[in-house]
mmCIF file of C-alpha atoms in Angstrom:
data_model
loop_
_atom_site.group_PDB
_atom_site.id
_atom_site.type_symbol
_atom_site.label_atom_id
_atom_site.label_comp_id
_atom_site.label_asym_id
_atom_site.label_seq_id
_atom_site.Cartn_x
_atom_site.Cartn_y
_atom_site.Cartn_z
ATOM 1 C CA UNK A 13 0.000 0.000 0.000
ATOM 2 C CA UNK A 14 3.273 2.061 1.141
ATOM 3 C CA UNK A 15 4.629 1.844 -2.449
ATOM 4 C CA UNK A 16 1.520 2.329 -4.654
ATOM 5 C CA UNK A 17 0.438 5.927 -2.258
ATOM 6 C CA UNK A 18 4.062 6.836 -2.604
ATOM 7 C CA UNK A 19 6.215 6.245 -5.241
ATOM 8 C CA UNK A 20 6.190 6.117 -9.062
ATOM 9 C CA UNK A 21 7.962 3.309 -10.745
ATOM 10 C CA UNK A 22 7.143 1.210 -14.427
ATOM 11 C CA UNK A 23 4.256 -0.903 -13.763
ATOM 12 C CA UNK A 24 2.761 0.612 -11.330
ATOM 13 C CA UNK A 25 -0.674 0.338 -13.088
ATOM 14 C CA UNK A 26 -0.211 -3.250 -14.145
ATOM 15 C CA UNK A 27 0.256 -4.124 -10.384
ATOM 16 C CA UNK A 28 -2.784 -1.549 -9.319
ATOM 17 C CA UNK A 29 -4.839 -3.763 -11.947
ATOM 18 C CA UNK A 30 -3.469 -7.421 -10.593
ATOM 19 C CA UNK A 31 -3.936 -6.188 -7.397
ATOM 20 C CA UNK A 32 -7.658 -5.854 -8.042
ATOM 21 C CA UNK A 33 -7.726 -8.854 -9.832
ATOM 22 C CA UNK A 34 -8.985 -11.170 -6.458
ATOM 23 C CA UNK A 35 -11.755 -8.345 -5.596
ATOM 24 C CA UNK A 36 -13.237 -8.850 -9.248
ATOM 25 C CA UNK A 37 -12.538 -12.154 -9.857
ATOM 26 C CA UNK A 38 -15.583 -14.921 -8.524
ATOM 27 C CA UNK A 39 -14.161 -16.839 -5.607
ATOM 28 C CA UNK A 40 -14.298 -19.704 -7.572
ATOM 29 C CA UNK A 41 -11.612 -19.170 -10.478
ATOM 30 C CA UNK A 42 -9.403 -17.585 -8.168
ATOM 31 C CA UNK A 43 -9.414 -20.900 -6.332
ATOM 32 C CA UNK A 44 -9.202 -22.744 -9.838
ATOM 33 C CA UNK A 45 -6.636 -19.945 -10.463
ATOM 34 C CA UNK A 46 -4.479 -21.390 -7.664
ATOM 35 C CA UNK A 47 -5.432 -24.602 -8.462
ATOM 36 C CA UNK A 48 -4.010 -24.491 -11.941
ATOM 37 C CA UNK A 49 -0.951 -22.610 -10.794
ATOM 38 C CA UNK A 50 0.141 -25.701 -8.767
ATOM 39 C CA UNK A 51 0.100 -27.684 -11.767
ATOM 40 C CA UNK A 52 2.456 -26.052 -13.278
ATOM 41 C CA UNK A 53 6.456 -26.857 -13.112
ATOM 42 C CA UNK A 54 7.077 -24.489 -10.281
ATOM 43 C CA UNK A 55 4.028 -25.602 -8.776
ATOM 44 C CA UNK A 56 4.778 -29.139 -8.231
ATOM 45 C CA UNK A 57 8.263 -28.389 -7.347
ATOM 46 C CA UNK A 58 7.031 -26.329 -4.468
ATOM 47 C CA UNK A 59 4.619 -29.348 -3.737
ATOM 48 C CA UNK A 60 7.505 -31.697 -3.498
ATOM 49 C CA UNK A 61 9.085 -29.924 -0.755
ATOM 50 C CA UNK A 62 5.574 -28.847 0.871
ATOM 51 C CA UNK A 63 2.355 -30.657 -0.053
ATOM 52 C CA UNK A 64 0.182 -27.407 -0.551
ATOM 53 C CA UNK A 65 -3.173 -28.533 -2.463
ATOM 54 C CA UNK A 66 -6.102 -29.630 -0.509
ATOM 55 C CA UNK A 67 -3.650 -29.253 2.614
ATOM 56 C CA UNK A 68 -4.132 -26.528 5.148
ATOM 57 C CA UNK A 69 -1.661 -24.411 3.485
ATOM 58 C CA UNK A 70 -3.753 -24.483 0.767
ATOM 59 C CA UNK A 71 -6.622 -22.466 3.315
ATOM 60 C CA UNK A 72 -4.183 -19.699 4.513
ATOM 61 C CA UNK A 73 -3.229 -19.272 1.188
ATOM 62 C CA UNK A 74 -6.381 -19.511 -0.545
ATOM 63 C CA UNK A 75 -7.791 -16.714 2.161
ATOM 64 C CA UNK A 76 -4.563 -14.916 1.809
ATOM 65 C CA UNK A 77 -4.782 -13.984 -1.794
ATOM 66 C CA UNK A 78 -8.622 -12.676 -1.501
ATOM 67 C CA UNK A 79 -7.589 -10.729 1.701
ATOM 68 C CA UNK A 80 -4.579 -9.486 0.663
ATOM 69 C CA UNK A 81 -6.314 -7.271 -2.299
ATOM 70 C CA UNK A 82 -8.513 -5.553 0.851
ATOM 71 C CA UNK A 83 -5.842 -5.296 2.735
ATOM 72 C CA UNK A 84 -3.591 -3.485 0.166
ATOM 73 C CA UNK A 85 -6.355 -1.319 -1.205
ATOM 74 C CA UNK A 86 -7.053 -0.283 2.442
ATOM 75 C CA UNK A 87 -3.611 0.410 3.394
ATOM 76 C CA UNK A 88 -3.088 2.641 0.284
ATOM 77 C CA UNK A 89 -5.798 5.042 1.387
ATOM 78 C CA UNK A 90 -4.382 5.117 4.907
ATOM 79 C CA UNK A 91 -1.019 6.399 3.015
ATOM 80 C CA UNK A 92 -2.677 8.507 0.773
ATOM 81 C CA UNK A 93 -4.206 10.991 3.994
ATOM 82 C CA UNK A 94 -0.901 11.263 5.786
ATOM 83 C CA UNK A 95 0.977 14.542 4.399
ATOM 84 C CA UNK A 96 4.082 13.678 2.371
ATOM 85 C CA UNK A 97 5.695 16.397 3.862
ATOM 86 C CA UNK A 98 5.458 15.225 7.425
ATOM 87 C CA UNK A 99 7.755 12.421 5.906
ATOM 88 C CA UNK A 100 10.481 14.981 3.961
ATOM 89 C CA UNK A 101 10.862 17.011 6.913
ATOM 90 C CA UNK A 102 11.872 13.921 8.916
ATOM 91 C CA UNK A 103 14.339 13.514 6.034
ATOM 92 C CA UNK A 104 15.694 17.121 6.200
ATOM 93 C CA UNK A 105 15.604 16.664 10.003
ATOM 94 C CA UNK A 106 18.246 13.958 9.493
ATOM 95 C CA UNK A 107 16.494 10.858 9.340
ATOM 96 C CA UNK A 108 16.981 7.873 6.639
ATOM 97 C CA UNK A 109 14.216 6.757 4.363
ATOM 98 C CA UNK A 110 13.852 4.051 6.687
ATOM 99 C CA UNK A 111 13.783 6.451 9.600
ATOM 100 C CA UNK A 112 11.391 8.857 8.605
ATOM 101 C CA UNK A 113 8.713 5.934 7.717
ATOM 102 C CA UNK A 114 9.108 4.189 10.964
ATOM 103 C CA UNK A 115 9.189 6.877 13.083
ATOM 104 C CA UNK A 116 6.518 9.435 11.651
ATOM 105 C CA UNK A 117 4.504 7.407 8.506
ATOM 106 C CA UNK A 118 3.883 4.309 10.423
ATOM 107 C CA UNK A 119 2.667 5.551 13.314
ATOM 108 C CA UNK A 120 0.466 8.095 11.576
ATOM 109 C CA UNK A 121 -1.037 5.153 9.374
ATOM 110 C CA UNK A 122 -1.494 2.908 12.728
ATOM 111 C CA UNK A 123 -5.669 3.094 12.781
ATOM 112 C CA UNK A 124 -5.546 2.469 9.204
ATOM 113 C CA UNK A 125 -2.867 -0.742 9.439
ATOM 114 C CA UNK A 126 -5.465 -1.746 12.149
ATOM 115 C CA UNK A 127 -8.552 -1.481 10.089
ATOM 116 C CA UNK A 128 -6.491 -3.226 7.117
ATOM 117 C CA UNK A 129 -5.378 -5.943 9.010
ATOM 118 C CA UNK A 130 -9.158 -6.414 10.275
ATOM 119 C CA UNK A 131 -10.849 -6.305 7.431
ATOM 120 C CA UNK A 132 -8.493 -8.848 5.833
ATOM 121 C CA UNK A 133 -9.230 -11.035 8.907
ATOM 122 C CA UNK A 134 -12.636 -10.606 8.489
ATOM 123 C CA UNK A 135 -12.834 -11.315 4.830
ATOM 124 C CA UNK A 136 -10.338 -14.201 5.024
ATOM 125 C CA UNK A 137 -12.692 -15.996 7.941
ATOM 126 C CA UNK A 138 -15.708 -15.927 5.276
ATOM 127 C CA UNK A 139 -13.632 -17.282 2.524
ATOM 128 C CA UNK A 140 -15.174 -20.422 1.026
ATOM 129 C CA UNK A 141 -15.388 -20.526 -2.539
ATOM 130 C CA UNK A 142 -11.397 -20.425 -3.212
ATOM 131 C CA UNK A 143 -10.917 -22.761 -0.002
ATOM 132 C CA UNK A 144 -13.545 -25.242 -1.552
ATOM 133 C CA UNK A 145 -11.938 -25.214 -4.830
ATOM 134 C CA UNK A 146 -8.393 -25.378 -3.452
ATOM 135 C CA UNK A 147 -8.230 -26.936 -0.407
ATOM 136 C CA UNK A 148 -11.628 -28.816 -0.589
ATOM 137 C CA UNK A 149 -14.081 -29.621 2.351
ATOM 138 C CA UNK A 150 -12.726 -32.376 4.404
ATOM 139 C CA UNK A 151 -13.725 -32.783 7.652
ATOM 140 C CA UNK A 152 -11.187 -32.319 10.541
ATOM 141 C CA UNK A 153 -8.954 -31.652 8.211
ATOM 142 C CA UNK A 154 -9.391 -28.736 5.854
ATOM 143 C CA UNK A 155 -12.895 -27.407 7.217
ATOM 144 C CA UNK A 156 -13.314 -23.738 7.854
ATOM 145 C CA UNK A 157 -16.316 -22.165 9.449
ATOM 146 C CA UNK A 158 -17.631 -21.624 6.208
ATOM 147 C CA UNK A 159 -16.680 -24.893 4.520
ATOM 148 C CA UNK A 160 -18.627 -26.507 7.809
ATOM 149 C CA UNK A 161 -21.737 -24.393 7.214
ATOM 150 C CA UNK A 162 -21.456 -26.050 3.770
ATOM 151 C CA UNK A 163 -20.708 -29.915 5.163
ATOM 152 C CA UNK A 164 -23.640 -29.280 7.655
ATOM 153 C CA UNK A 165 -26.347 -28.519 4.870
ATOM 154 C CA UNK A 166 -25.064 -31.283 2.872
ATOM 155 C CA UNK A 167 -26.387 -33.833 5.458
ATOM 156 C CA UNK A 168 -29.819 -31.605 6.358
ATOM 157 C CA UNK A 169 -28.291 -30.387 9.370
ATOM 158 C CA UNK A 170 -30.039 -27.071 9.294
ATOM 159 C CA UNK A 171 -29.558 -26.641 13.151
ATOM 160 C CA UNK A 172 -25.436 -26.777 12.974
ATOM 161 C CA UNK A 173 -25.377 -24.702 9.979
ATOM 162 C CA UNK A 174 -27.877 -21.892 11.800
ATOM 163 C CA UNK A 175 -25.058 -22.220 14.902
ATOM 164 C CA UNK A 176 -22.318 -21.573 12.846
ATOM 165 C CA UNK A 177 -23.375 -19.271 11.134
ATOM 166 C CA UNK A 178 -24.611 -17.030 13.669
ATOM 167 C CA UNK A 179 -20.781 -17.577 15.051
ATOM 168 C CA UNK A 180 -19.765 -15.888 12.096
ATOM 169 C CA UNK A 181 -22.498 -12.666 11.661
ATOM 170 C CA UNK A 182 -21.104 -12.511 15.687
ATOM 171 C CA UNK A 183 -17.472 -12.327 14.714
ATOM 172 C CA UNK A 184 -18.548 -9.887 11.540
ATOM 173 C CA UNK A 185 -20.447 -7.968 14.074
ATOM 174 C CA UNK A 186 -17.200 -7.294 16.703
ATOM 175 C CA UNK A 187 -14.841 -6.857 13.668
ATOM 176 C CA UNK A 188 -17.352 -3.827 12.435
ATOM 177 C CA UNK A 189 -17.754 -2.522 16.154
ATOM 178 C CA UNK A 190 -14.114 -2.596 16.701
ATOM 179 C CA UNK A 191 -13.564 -0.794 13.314
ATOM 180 C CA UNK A 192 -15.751 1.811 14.406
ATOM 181 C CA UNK A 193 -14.633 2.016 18.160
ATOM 182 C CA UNK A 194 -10.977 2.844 16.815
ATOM 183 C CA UNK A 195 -12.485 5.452 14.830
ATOM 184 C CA UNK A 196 -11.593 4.002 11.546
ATOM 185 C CA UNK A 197 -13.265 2.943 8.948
ATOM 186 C CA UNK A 198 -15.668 6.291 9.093
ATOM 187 C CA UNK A 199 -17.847 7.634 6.341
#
């Protein structure tokens, strides 16, 4: 988010576009997406060394590359309020690169790194078409909250689904609250 509110470099607006790419995309092919990209040479190298397809690596990343997009897009705008020049006086005041965003960007930015990271969380816990796709629905094994919503209907348990999914409007519901109690995330 940093580098896209910041600084200019080639390809800046192919990596805006990709970045967007997971928010547009139906959670379904970016699962097949993933899916396909472990079939590929690199793919199955990396599976040699660490079995990632219908493993739980397979959830985090499924969950990470939808999340990530929110989490990049909301960072940016956190970036793009704080005053460049709060940053270049820290750098005529002496301070590295380095310096000056550690010490004065980062800790401006704080309520939006926390609303970014939150969101992400939030969005990542509801994930289920990518995880279905890529990790699949096994029991015990690779089952989410919403993959067991999904396991519970299969076999007409309406009750367990209801449960579970109330667990999840209740963890939506503290993730908003706390959003809004940190004063982020305002209109």
């Amino acid at each position: 988010g940093y580098l896209l509110s910041r600084h200019r470099f080639p390809g800046k607006a192919l990596l805006d576009a990709v970045l967007d790419i997971p928010i547009v995309l139906p959670p379904l092919v970016v699962g097949l997406s993933l899916l396909i990209l472990f079939q590929t040479p690199l793919g199955r190298a990396v599976e040699r060394v660490l079995p990632v397809t219908y493993e739980i690596p397979a959830i985090i990343l499924a969950q990470y590359s939808v999340a990530c997009a929110f989490a990049v897009r909301t960072l940016r705008a956190a970036f793009d309020e704080i005053d460049p020049r709060l940053e270049q006086v820290a750098r005529t005041l002496g301070c590295t690169r380095g310096q000056a965003f550690f010490r004065v960007v980062l800790p401006e930015a704080r309520r939006g790194i926390l609303t970014a990271l939150t969101l992400a969380w939030a969005r990542a816990l509801g994930e289920f078409g990518p995880i279905l796709v890529f990790a699949g629905a096994t029991r015990m094994r690779t089952e989410v909250l919403p993959t067991t919503v999904f396991l519970e209907l299969s076999v007409g348990r309406i009750e367990a689904a209801v449960a579970v999914s109330l667990l999840m409007v209740l963890a939506a519901v503290l993730v908003l609250v706390a959003i809004r109690a940190s004063g982020s995330g305002k209109s």
